[in-house]
C-alpha positions as a Markdown table, in Angstrom:
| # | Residue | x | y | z |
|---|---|---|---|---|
| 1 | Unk | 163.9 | 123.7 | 136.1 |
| 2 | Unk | 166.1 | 120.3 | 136.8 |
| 3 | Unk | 165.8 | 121.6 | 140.5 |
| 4 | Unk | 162.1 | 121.6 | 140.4 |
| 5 | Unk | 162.1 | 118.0 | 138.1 |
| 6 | Unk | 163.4 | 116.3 | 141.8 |
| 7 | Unk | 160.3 | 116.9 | 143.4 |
| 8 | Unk | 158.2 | 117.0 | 140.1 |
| 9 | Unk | 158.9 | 114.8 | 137.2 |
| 10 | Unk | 156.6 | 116.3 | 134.6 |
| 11 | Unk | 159.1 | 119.9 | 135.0 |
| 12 | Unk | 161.3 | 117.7 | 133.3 |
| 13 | Unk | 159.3 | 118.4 | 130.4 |
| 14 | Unk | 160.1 | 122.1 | 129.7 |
| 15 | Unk | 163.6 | 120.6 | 129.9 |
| 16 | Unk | 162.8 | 118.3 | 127.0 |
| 17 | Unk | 160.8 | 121.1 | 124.7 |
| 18 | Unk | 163.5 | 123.5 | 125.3 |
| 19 | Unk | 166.5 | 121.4 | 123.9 |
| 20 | Unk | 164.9 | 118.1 | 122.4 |
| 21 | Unk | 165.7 | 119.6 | 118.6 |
| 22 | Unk | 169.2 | 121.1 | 119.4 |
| 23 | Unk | 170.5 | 117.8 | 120.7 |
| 24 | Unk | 168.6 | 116.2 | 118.0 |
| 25 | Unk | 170.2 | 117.9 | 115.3 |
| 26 | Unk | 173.8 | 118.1 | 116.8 |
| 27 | Unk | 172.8 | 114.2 | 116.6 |
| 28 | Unk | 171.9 | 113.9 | 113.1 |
| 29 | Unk | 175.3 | 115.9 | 111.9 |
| 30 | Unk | 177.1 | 113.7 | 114.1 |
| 31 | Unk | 176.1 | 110.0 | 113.1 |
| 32 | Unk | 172.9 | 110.8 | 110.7 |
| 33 | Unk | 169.3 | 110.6 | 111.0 |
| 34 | Unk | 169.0 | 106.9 | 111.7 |
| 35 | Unk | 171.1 | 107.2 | 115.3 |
| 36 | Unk | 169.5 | 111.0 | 116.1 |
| 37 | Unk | 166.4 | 109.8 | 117.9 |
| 38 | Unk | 167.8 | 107.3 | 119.6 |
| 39 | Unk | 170.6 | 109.6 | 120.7 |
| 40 | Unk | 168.2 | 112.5 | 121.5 |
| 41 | Unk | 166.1 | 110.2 | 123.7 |
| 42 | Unk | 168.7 | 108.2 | 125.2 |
| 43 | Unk | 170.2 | 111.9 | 126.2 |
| 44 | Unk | 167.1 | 112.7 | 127.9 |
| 45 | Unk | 166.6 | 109.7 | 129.8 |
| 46 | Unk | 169.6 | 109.4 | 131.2 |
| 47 | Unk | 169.4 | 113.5 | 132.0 |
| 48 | Unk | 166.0 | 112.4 | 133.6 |
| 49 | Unk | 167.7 | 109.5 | 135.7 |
| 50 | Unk | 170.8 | 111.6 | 136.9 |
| 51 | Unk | 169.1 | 114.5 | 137.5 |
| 52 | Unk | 169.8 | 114.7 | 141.3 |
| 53 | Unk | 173.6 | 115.0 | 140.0 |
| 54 | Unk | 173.1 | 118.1 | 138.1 |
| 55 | Unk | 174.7 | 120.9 | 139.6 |
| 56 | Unk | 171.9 | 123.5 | 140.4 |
| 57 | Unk | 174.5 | 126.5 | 140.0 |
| 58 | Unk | 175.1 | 126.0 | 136.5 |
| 59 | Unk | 173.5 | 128.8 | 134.3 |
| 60 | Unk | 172.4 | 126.2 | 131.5 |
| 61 | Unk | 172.0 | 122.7 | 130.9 |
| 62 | Unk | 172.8 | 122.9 | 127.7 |
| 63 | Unk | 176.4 | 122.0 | 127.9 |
| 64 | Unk | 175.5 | 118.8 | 130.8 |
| 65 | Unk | 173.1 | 117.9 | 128.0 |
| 66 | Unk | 175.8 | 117.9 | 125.1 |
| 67 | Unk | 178.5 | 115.9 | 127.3 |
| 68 | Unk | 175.6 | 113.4 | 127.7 |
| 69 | Unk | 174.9 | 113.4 | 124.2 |
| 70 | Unk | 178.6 | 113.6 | 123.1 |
| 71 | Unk | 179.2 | 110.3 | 125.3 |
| 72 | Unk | 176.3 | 108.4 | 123.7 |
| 73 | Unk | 177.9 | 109.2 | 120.7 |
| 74 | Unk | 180.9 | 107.9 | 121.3 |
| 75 | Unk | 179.5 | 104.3 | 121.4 |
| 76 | Unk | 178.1 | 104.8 | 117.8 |
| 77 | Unk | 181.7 | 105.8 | 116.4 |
| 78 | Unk | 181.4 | 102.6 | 114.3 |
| 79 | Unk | 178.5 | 103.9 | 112.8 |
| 80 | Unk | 180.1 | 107.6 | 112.5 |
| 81 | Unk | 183.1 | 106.6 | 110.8 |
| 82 | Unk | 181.3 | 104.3 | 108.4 |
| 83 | Unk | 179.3 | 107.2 | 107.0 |
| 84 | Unk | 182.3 | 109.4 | 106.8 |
| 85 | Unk | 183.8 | 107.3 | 105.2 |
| 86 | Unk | 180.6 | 106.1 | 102.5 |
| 87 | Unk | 180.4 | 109.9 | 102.2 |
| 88 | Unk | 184.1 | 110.9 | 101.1 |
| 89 | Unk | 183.9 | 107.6 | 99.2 |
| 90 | Unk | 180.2 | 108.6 | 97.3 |
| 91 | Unk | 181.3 | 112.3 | 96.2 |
| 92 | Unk | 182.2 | 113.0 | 92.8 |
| 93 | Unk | 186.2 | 113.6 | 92.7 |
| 94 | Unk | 186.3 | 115.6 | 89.5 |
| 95 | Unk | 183.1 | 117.8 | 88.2 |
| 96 | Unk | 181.7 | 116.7 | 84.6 |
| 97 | Unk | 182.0 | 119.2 | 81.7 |
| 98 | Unk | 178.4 | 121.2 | 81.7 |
| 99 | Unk | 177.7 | 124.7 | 81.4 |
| 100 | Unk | 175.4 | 124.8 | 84.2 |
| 101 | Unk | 177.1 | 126.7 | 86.9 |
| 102 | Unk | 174.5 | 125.4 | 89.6 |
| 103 | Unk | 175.4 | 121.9 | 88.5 |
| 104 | Unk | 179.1 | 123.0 | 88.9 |
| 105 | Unk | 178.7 | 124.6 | 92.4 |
| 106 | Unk | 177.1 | 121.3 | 93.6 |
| 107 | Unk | 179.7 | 119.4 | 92.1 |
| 108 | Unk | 182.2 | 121.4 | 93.9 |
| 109 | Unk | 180.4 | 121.5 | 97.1 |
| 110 | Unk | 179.9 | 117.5 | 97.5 |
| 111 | Unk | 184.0 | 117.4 | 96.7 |
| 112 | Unk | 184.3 | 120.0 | 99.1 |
| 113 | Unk | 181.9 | 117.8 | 101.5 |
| 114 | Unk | 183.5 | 114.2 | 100.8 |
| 115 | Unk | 187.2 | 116.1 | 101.6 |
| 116 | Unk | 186.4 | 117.8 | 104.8 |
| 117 | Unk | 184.5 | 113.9 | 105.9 |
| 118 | Unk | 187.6 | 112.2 | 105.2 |
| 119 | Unk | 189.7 | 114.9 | 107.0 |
| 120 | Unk | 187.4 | 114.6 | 110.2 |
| 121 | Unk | 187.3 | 110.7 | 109.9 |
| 122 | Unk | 190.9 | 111.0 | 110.1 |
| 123 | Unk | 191.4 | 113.0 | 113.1 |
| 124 | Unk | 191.6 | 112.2 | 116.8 |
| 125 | Unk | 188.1 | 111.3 | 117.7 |
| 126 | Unk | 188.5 | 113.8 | 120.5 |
| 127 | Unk | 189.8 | 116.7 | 118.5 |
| 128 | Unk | 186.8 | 115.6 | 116.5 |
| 129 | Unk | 184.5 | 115.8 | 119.0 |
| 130 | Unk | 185.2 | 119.2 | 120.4 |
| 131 | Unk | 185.5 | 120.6 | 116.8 |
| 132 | Unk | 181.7 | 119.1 | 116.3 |
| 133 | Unk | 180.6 | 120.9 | 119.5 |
| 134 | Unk | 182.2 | 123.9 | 118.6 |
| 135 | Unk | 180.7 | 123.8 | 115.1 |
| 136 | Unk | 178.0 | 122.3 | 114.8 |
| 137 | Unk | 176.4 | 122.6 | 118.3 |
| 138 | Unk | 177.2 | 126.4 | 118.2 |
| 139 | Unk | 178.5 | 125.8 | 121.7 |
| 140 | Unk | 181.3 | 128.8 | 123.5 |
| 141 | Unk | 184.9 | 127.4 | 124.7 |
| 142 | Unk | 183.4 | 127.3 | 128.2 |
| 143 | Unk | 180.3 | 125.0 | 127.6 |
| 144 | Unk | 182.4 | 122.6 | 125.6 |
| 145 | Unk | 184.8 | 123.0 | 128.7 |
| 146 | Unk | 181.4 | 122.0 | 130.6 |
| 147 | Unk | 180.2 | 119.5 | 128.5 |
| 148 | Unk | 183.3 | 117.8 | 127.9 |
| 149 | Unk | 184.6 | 118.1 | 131.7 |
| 150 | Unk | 187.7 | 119.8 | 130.8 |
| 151 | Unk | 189.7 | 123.0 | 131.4 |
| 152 | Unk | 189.1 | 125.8 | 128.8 |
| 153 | Unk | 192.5 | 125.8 | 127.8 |
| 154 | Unk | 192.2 | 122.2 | 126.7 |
| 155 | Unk | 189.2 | 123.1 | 124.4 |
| 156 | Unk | 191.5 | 125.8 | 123.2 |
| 157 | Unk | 194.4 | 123.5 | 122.4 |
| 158 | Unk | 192.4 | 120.9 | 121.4 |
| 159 | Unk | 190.5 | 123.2 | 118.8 |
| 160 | Unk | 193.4 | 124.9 | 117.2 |
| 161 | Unk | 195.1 | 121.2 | 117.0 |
| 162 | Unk | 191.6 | 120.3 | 115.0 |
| 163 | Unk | 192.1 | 123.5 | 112.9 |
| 164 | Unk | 195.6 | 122.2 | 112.0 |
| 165 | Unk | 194.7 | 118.9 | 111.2 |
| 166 | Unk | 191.8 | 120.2 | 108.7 |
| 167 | Unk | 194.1 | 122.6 | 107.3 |
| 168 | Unk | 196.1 | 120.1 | 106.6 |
| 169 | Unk | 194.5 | 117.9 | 105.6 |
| 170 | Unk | 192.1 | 120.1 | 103.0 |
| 171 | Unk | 195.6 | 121.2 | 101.3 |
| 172 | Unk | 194.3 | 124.8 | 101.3 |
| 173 | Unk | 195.5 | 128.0 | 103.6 |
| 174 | Unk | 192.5 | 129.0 | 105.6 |
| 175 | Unk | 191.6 | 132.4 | 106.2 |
| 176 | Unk | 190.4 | 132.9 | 110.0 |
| 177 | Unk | 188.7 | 135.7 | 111.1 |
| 178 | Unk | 186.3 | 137.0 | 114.6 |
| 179 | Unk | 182.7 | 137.3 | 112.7 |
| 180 | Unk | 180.4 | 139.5 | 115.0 |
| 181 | Unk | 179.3 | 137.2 | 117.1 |
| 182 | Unk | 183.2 | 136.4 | 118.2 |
| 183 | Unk | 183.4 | 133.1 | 116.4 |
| 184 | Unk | 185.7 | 132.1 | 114.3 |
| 185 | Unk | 184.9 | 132.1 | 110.6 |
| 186 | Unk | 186.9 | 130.5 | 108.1 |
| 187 | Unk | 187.2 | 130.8 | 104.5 |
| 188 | Unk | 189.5 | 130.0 | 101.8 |
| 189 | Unk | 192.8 | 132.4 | 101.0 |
| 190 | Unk | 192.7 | 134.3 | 97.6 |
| 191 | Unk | 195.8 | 132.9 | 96.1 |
């Protein structure tokens, strides 16, 4: 499809349809709604304009479109770490006495939120970075390799450093577990 976009810029288009809301949402988890668009089509222009760099025997663009995106990102780490930080700053640290147990839950989960936000706003932005691919882009060791123009092994070691860091951080022992799909799930340890 990129291939074809040399000769014929409107292929480009399918290009755009097919992964315009992935990026966009791996955007809007990264630095919020307000930086998404301008992320997502920032991404795609400068996918459109290096194009004749894209190495036709790659499988997928997904991952050369996530390294773009993950780059552009990069310059709005000001922005980033300012709403981690509002965020672990804005959640309640101690839930209210009420007997609703859906008022409790959400209670608990924006804690649970505002911990895990300082935890990632206090790690390595590049153990951050390859977490957030991992995570929220649903991305495989090897495209994260791709995207992030590193050796697999790195990813590994750099994920497994991040896993550390959050366990650590969160206070708790992490159960890790393969789910079908072989990613890792986590949850928390029965005590």
């Amino acid at each position: 499809m990129i291939r074809r976009s040399r000769d014929s810029p409107a292929e480009f288009a399918a290009l755009y349809d097919r992964h315009a809301s992935v990026i966009y949402r791996y955007a809007a988890r990264r630095a919020g709604d307000f930086v998404a668009d301008d992320v997502m089509s920032e991404t795609f222009l400068v996918a459109f304009e290096r194009r004749e760099t894209f190495d036709p025997g790659r499988e997928d663009a997904r991952p050369w479109l996530f390294g773009i995106a993950t780059n552009l990102l990069r310059r709005h780490h000001r922005a980033e770490a300012r709403m981690l930080s509002a965020l672990a700053k804005s959640a309640p640290r101690e839930a209210t006495a009420d007997s609703s147990d859906s008022i409790a839950a959400q209670l608990d989960a924006a804690a649970a939120t505002a911990r895990i936000a300082g935890v990632l706003k206090g790690m390595p932005g590049i153990d951050r970075e390859t977490l957030l691919l991992y995570a929220w882009a649903d991305l495989s060791y090897e495209q994260i390799a791709d995207a992030m123009d590193v050796p697999v092994g790195t990813v590994r070691s750099r994920l497994n450093r991040a896993r550390k860091t959050l366990r650590t951080g969160l206070g708790t022992q992490l159960e890790e577990s393969e789910n079908e799909h072989g990613r890792l799930a986590v949850a928390p340890r029965d005590a």
